[in-house]
XYZ file of C-alpha atoms in Angstrom:
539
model
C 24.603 78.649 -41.642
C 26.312 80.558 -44.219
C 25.159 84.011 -45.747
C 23.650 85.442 -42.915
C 24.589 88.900 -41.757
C 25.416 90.694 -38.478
C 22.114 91.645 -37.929
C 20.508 88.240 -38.122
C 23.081 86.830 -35.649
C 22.575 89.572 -33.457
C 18.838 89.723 -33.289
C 19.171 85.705 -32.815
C 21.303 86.898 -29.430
C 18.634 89.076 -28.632
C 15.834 86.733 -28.791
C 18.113 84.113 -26.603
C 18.736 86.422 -23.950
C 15.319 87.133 -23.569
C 14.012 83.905 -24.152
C 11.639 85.176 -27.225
C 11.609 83.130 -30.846
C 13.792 84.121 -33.373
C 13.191 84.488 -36.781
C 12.922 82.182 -39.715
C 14.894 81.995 -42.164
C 15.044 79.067 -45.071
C 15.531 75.826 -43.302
C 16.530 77.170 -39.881
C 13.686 77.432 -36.741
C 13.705 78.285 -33.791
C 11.843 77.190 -31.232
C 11.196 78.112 -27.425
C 8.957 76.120 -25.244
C 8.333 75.789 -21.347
C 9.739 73.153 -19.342
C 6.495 73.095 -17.632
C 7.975 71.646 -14.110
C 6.609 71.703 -10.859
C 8.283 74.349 -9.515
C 7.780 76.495 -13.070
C 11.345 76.881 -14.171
C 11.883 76.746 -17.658
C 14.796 75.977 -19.925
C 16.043 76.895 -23.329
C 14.514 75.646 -26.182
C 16.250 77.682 -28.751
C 17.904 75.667 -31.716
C 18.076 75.807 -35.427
C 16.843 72.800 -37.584
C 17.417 71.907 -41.207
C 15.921 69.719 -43.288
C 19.321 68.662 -44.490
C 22.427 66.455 -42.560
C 25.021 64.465 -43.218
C 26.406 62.142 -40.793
C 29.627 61.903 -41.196
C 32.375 59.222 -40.561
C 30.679 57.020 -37.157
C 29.871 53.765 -36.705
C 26.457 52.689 -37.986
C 25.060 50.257 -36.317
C 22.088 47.913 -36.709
C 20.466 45.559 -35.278
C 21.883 42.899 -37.965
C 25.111 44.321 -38.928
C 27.836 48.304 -38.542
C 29.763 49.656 -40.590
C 32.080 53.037 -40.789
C 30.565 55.885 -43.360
C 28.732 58.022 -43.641
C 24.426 58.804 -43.587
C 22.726 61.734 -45.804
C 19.020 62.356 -44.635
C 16.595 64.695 -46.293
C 13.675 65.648 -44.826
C 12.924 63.519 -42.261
C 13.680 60.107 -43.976
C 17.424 58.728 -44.532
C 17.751 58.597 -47.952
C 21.638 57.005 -48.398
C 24.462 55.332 -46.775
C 28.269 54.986 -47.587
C 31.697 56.338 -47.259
C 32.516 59.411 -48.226
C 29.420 60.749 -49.293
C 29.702 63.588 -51.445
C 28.336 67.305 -49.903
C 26.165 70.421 -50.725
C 27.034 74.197 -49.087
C 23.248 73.626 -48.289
C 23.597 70.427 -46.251
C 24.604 70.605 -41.933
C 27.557 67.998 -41.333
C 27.626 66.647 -37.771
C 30.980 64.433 -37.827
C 30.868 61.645 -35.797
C 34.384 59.876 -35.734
C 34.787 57.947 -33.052
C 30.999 57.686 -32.136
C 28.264 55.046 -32.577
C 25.501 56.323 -34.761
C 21.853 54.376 -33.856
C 18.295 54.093 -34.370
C 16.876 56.017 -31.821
C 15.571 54.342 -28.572
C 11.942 53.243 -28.675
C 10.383 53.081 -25.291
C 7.360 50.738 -25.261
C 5.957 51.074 -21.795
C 5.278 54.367 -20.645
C 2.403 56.253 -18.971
C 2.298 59.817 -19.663
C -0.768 62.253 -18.004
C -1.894 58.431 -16.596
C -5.210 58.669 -13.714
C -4.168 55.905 -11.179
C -4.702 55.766 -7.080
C -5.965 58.775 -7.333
C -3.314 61.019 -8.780
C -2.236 61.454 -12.286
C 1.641 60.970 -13.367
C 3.155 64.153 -13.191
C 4.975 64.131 -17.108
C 2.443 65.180 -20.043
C 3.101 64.401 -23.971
C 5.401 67.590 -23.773
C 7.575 66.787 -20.958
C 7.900 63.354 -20.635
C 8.237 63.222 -24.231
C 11.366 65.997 -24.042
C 12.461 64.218 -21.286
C 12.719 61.193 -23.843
C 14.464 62.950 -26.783
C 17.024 64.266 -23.762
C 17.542 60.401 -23.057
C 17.881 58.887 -27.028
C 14.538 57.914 -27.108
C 12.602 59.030 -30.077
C 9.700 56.867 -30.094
C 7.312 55.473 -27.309
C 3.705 53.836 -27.035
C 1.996 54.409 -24.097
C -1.230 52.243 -22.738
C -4.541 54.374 -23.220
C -6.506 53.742 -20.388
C -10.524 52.922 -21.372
C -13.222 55.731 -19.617
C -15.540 53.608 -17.364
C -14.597 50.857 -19.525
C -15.151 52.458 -22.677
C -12.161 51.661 -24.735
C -12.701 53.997 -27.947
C -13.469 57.044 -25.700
C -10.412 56.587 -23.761
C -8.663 56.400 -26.867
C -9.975 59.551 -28.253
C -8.823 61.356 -24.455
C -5.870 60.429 -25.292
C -5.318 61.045 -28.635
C -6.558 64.841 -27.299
C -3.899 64.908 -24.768
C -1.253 63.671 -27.314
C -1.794 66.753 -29.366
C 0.951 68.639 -27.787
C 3.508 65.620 -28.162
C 7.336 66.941 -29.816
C 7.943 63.275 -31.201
C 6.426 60.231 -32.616
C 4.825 57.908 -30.353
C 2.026 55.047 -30.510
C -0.658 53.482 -28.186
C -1.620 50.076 -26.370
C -4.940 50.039 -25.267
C -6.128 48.411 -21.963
C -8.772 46.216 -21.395
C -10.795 45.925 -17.642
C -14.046 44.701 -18.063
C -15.468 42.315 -21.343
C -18.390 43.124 -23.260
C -20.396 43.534 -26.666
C -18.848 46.862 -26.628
C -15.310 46.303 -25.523
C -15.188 43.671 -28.563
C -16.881 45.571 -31.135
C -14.299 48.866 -30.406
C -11.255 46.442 -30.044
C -12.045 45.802 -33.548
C -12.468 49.368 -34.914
C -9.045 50.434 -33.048
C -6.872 47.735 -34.842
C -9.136 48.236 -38.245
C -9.094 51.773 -38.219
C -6.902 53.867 -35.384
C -3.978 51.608 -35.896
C -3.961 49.830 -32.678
C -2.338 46.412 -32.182
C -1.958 45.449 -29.066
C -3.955 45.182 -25.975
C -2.668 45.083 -22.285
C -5.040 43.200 -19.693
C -4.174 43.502 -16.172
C -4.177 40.727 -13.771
C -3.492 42.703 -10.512
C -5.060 45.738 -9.461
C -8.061 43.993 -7.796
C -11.536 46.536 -7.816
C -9.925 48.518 -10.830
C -7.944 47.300 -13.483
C -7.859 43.384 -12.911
C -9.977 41.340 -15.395
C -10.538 37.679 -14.704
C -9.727 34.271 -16.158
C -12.670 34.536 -18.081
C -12.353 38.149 -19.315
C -8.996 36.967 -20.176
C -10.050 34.343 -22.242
C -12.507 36.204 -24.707
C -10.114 38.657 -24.612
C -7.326 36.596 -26.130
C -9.657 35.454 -28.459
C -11.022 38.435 -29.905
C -6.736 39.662 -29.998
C -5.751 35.954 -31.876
C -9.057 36.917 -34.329
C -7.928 40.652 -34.617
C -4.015 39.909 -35.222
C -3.361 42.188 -32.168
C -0.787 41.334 -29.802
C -2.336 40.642 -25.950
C -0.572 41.959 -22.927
C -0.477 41.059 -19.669
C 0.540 42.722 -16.149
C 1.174 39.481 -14.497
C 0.518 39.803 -10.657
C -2.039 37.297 -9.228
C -4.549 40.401 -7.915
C -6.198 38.101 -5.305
C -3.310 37.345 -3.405
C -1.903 40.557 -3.404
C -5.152 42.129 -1.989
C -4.879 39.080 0.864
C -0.654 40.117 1.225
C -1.843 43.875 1.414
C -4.043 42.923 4.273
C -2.290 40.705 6.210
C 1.504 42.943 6.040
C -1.032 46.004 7.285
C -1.878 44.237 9.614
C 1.477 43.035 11.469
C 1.636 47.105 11.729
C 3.972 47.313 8.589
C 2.635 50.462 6.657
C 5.816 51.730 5.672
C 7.200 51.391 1.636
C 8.698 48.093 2.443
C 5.304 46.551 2.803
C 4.684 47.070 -1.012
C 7.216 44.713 -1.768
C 6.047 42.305 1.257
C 2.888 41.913 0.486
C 3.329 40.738 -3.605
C 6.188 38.967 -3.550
C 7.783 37.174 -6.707
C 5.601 34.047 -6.449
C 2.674 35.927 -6.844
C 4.399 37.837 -10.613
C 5.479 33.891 -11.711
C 1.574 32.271 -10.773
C 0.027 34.905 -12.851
C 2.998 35.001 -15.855
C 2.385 31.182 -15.727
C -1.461 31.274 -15.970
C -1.306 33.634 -19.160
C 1.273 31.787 -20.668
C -0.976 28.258 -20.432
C -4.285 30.372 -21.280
C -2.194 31.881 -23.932
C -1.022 28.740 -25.709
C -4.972 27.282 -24.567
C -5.754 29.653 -26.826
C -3.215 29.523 -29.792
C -1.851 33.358 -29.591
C 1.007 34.958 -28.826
C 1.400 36.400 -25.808
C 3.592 39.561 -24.747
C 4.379 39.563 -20.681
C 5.125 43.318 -19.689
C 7.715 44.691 -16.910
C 9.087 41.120 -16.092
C 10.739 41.625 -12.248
C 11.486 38.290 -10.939
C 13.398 35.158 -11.559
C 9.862 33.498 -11.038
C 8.494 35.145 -14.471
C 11.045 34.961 -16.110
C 11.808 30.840 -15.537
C 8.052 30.529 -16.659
C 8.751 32.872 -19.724
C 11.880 30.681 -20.585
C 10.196 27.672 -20.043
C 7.784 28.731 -22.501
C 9.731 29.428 -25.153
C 12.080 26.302 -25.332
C 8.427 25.140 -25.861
C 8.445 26.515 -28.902
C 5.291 28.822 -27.092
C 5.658 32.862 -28.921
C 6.176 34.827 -25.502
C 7.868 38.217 -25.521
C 9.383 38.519 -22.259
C 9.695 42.955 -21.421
C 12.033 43.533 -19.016
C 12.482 47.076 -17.328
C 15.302 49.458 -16.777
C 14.650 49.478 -13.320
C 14.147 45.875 -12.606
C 17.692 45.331 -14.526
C 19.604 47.837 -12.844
C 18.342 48.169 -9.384
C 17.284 45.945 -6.002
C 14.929 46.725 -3.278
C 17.031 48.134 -0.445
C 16.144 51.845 -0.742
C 12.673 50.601 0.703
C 13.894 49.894 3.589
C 15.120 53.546 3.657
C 14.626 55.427 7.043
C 13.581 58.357 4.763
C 9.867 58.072 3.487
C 10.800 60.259 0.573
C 13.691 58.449 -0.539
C 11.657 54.803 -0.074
C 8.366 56.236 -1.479
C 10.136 56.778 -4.662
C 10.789 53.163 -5.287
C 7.208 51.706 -5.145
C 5.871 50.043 -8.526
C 4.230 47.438 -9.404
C 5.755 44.437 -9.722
C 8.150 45.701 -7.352
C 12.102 45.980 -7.623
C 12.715 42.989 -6.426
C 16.050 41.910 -4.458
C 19.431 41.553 -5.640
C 20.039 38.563 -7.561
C 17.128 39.100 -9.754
C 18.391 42.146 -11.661
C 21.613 39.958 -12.569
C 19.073 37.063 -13.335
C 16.903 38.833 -15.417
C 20.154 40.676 -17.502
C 21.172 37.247 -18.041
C 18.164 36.201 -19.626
C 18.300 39.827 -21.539
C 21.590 38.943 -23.038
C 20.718 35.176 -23.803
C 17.638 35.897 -25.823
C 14.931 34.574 -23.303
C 14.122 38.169 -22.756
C 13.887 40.182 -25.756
C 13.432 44.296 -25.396
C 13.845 46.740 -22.794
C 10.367 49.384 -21.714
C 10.401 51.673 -18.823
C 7.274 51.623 -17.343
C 8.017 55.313 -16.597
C 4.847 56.521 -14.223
C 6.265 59.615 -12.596
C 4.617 60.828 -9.274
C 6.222 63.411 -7.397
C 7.552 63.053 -3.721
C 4.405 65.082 -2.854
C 2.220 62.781 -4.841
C 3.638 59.805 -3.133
C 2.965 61.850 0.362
C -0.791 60.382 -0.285
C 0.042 57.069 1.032
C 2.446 58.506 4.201
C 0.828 55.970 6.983
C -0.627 53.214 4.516
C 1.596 51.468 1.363
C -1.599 51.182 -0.108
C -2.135 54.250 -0.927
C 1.788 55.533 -2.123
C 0.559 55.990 -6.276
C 2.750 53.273 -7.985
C 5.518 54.108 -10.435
C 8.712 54.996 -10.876
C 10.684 57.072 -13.836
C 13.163 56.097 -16.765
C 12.181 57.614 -20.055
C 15.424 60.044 -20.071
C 17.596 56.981 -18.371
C 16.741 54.022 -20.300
C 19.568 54.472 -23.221
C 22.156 55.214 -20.760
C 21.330 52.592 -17.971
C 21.079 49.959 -20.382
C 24.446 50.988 -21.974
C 26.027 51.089 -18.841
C 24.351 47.432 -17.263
C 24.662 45.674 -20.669
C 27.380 46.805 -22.744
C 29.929 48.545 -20.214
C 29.870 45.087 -18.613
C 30.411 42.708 -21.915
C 26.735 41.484 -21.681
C 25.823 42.878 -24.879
C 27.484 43.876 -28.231
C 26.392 47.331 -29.461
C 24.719 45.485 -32.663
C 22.587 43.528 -29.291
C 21.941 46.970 -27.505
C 20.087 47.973 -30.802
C 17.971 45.232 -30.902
C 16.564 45.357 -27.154
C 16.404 49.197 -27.595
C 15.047 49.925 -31.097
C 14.992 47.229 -33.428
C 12.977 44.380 -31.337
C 10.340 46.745 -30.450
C 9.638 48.026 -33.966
C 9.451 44.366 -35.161
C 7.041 43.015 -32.571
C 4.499 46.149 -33.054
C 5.070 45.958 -36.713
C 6.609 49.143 -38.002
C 9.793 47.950 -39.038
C 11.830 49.339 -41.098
C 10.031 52.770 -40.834
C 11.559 52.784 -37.245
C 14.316 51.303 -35.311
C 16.574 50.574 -38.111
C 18.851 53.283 -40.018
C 18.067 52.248 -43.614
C 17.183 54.398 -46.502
C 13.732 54.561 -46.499
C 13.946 54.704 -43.049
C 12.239 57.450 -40.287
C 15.908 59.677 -39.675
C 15.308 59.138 -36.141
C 18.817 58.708 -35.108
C 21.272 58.716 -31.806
C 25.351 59.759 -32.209
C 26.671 57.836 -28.800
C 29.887 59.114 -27.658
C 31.237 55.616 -25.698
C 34.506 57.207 -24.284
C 32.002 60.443 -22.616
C 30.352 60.637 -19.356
C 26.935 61.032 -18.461
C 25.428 61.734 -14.893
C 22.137 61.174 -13.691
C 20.174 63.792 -11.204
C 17.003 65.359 -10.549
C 18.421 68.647 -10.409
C 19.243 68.435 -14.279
C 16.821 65.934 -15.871
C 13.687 67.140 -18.258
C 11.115 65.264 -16.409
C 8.541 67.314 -13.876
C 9.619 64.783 -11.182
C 10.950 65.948 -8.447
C 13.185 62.749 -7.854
C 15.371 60.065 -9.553
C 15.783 56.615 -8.790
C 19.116 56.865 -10.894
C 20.156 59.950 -8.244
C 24.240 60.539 -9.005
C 24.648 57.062 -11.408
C 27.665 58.221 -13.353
C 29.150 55.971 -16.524
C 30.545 55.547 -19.581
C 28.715 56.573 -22.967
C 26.828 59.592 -23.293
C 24.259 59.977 -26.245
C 25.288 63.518 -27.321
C 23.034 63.811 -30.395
C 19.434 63.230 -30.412
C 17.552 63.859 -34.029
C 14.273 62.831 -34.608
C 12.024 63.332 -38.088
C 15.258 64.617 -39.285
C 15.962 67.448 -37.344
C 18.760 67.756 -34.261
C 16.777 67.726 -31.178
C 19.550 67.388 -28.373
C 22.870 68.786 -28.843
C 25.506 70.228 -26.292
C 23.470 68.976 -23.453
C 20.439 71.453 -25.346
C 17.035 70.483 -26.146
C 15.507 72.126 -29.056
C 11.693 70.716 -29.082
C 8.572 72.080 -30.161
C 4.953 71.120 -29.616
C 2.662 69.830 -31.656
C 5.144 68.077 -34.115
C 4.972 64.733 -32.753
C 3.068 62.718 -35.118
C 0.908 59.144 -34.425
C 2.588 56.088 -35.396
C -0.457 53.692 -36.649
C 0.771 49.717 -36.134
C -0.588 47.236 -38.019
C -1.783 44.077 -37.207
C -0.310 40.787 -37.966
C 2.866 41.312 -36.958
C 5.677 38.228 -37.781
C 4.742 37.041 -34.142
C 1.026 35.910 -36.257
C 2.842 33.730 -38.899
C 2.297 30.205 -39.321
C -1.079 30.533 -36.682
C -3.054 29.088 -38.822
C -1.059 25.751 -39.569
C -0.954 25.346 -36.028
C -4.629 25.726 -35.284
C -4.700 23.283 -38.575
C -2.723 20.691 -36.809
C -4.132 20.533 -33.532
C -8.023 19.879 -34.903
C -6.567 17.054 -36.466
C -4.643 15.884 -34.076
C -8.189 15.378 -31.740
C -9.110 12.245 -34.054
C -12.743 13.571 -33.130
C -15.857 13.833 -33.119
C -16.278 10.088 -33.004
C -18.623 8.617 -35.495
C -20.573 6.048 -32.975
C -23.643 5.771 -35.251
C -23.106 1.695 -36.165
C -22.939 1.507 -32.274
C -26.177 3.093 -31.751
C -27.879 0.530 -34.541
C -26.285 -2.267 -33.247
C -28.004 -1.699 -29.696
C -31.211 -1.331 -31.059
């Protein structure tokens, strides 16, 4: 920041005030960019960026192990680690005594520019993506939804609307229907778009829901591929039958979301994939887990020895169902998702099972729809688009729920944050570990600041919070993602179009040691039979 005269620093003043882009000048940008909100406000965008930092003096922690000193990252990728690193006049120093420095957050369940009920979720691959870097989170895969059940030109939509993404992200791909087709492009995503994972829904009945069968060849073509299946684990039949029959005692209201698919109905369908799952020898990856039901079956599973990764989210950790009951239809309407918040005693369940290890990472399933989106389903729960937000709130909820409270170590808070996530999808150590060699996607986590939650000042289009006025301990002051400070002094500095694609291979660890399993149970049928001396013999 050195050598730059008056005149530089005051044109810089002149483009802030009036909100045009600066010059640049060596390794400094600056950027402006719309906050694109409902309402069209905008914020500031301005920042400078440099291809050169040293971290100086925090904690680094890991997944696996921390340590005090120092990290030096050069563009984009952290290329040492140690105490007292030595320092160049050309290199920024952000000191961070005192502060936990972190992989940044990697978020994967979201659904950015998503079509659903009608509506589609109100955060693009700008926003919702700023909102993230705001929040810690410098990495998230969203589910690409197929086109008419045409999986590689729903990939390619999205891919388009991706193009004006600020950070890195990755995609799951949905399955609905089962065909020639939907095999043959499953293949050519993992093979060549770098897709591993697949999410089949069992709820959603008339839309999304696939049945036992489609299930089946699905999971085999994802066990053949080395692709990880997914499940939304609501039986789809009975909720259409609970729909009905709460509508029908006159209950139209927000609270009949949660009536009419009740936890039973999440632990009968998490405990049908899990058996089809293990019927079919692959692992098996259970998404937004809400209930004490799922997550007993998910538990059971495992002491098994069965590989099930069990995805709680934020919301289902941190809050219960009361606020449907809410006299105000804005206030309830904001609530509905699917599986719904359930009632107290399951968020403590299910952050016991976080911190034990039968639950493993933390997603969002952020699907923002504005109060006026919700309006839609006023006079019928039906209709009230499903989703809730959390992209921006994830790193600090979780902080606050699981380490504030002694559930969780900060090493732990890695893992279900970062670490786990980059593992199961395969791109660890590239991301979610600070390692040289490593992406310098990084959060500085000031434990003894305090960070407040509201609509009026978060960096998603949504018009609400669920999180309205949560206040706590730990406040991520220092975002920095591909190397280059993002979020300072409560300050996004984003641009678009610099988010790249994260291709994830398949085979991840979750694959290992398949194929001695499959090995052992063909011999373990003592069969086919050879009755041939029994046919002579009764001739």
């Amino acid at each position: 920041m050195e050598g730059k005269g008056f005149a530089y620093w005051l044109l810089c003043l002149i483009c802030f005030v009036s909100f045009l882009p600066a010059p640049c000048l060596g390794d400094e940008i600056f950027d402006y960019q719309h906050r694109c909100s409902v309402d069209g406000t905008e914020w500031e965008g301005l920042g400078c960026g440099t291809t050169k930092l040293l971290i100086k003096g925090g904690t680094v922690v890991n997944a696996d192990h921390q340590f005090i000193g120092d990290i030096y990252v050069e563009d984009g990728i952290i290329q040492t680690m140690g105490p007292n690193l030595p320092v160049t006049d050309d290199v920024r120093v952000i000191d961070a005594s005192g502060k936990f420095v972190m992989p940044g957050g990697i978020d994967p369940h979201t659904h950015l520019e998503m079509p659903f009920m009608g509506q589609e979720s109100c955060d693009d691959f700008f926003s919702g993506q700023a909102a993230a870097l705001a929040g810690g989170t410098t990495m998230h895969i969203d589910f690409a939804l197929p086109s008419d059940g045409d999986l590689l030109k729903g990939f390619e939509i999205y891919s388009k609307k991706a193009k004006k993404s600020c950070t890195d992200y990755g995609f799951h791909m949905a399955v609905t229907t089962w065909n020639e087709n939907v095999a043959k492009d499953m293949e050519l995503l993992v093979k060549e778009k770098g897709i591993n994972s697949f999410k089949f829904f069992l709820a959603y009945k008339g839309s999304l829901m696939v049945t036992d069968e489609q299930l089946l060849q699905g999971f085999k073509k994802c066990k053949e591929l080395g692709a990880l299946p997914q499940v939304h684990a609501e039986n789809g039949d009975a909720v259409a039958e609970g729909q009905s029959r709460i509508f029908a005692m006159g209950i139209t209201g927000p609270e009949g979301h949660a009536l009419s698919r009740p936890p039973v109905l999440e632990g009968e369908a998490t405990a049908r994939s899990i058996r089809l799952a293990k019927f079919i020898n692959t692992p098996l990856y259970v998404v937004h887990v809400m209930s004490i039901d799922a997550m007993q079956e998910i538990s059971q599973a495992r002491q098994s020895g069965q590989r099930v990764i069990g995805e709680p989210i934020v919301s289902g950790l941190a809050l219960d169902d009361s606020k449907l009951w809410d006299a105000d239809y804005k206030i309830a309407a904001q609530y509905v998702m699917s599986p719904p918040i359930r009632s107290t005693g399951h968020d403590k369940a299910l952050q016991a099972a976080l911190s034990s290890g039968i639950l493993q990472l933390v997603g969002t399933d952020h699907a923002p729809f504005n109060s006026s989106q919700k309006a839609q389903g006023r006079h019928d729960f039906r209709a009230i688009p499903n989703g809730v937000n959390g992209i921006e709130e994830r790193m600090h909820i979780v902080w606050d729920v699981m380490v504030n409270s002694g559930k969780l170590s900060p090493r732990e808070y890695v893992r279900i944050t970062s670490t786990a996530c980059a593992q199961i999808f395969n791109i660890h150590p590239r991301k979610g570990a600070i390692l040289p060699g490593s992406d310098a996607d990084i959060i500085i986590l000031n434990p003894n600041a305090t960070t407040r939650i509201s609509a009026s000042t978060h960096h998603s289009r949504m018009d609400t919070n669920v999180y309205e006025g949560w206040t706590m301990k730990g406040n991520i002051e220092v975002t920095i993602s591909q190397g280059r400070v993002v979020w300072e002094n409560g300050r996004l500095h984003v641009k678009r179009g610099v988010g790249r694609y994260i291709p994830m291979a398949p085979f991840s660890y979750l694959f290992d040691g398949l194929d001695k399993l499959d090995l052992e149970y063909v011999s373990s049928l003592k069969a086919p039979v050879d009755r041939s001396t029994d046919a002579l013999t009764s001739i």
